C-alpha positions as a Python dict, from the first residue, in 0.01 Angstrom:
ca = {
    (1, 'I'): (0, 0, 0),
    (2, 'A'): (-11, -194, 327),
    (3, 'A'): (-191, -480, 151),
    (4, 'Y'): (127, -554, -47),
    (5, 'H'): (243, -766, 243),
    (6, 'G'): (-61, -977, 247),
    (7, 'Y'): (-377, -862, 418),
    (8, 'P'): (-629, -897, 282),
    (9, 'P'): (-491, -1159, 41),
    (10, 'Q'): (-542, -1009, -305),
    (11, 'C'): (-301, -1189, -538),
    (12, 'K'): (-402, -1494, -737),
    (13, 'H'): (-209, -1820, -703),
    (14, 'G'): (-393, -2085, -895),
    (15, 'D'): (-751, -2077, -769),
    (16, 'R'): (-663, -1915, -434),
    (17, 'D'): (-611, -1558, -319),
    (18, 'V'): (-277, -1526, -138),
    (19, 'A'): (-50, -1257, 6),
    (20, 'C'): (116, -1042, -258),
    (21, 'C'): (458, -1055, -94),
    (22, 'V'): (736, -1210, -301),
    (23, 'H'): (1013, -1257, -43),
    (24, 'G'): (1241, -1544, -139),
    (25, 'D'): (1162, -1499, -508),
    (26, 'L'): (1390, -1383, -792),
    (27, 'N'): (1151, -1091, -850),
    (28, 'F'): (1196, -954, -496),
    (29, 'P'): (1439, -667, -573),
    (30, 'A'): (1221, -517, -846),
    (31, 'W'): (898, -581, -655),
    (32, 'H'): (1026, -423, -335),
    (33, 'R'): (1155, -115, -520),
    (34, 'L'): (808, -64, -670),
    (35, 'L'): (657, -85, -321),
    (36, 'V'): (898, 181, -189),
    (37, 'V'): (839, 414, -487),
    (38, 'Q'): (462, 388, -448),
    (39, 'L'): (489, 451, -74),
    (40, 'E'): (702, 761, -139),
    (41, 'Q'): (449, 888, -396),
    (42, 'A'): (157, 832, -158),
    (43, 'L'): (333, 1029, 117),
    (44, 'K'): (405, 1317, -126),
    (45, 'E'): (41, 1322, -242),
    (46, 'K'): (-63, 1377, 120),
    (47, 'G'): (183, 1665, 147),
    (48, 'L'): (395, 1486, 402),
    (49, 'A'): (757, 1602, 412),
    (50, 'I'): (905, 1298, 582),
    (51, 'G'): (1172, 1052, 483),
    (52, 'I'): (1184, 676, 483),
    (53, 'P'): (1465, 544, 705),
    (54, 'Y'): (1749, 389, 510),
    (55, 'W'): (1991, 137, 654),
    (56, 'D'): (2324, 142, 468),
    (57, 'W'): (2419, -226, 482),
    (58, 'T'): (2758, -149, 320),
    (59, 'E'): (2887, 19, 638),
    (60, 'E'): (3020, -185, 928),
    (61, 'L'): (2766, -210, 1210),
    (62, 'H'): (2885, -178, 1571),
    (63, 'H'): (2540, -142, 1733),
    (64, 'L'): (2178, -112, 1629),
    (65, 'P'): (2065, 243, 1551),
    (66, 'D'): (1846, 411, 1815),
    (67, 'L'): (1559, 402, 1566),
    (68, 'V'): (1533, 24, 1604),
    (69, 'S'): (1675, -31, 1951),
    (70, 'K'): (1485, 222, 2165),
    (71, 'R'): (1113, 226, 2242),
}
């Protein structure tokens, strides 16, 4: 799953192998959803009962959540 973002480069672009990330492309929303679903499935297969953090961008933000602002 980690290779989706490009290392090692496994996606074909012409005659080259490149990163499989499609940021900035019209296909990004569907591609990224597939990545998240496959990550969730992989975690379940390992028996891990954890969640993936979700940032609700529709709510007004007054400060960064502790998850991203504290070390």
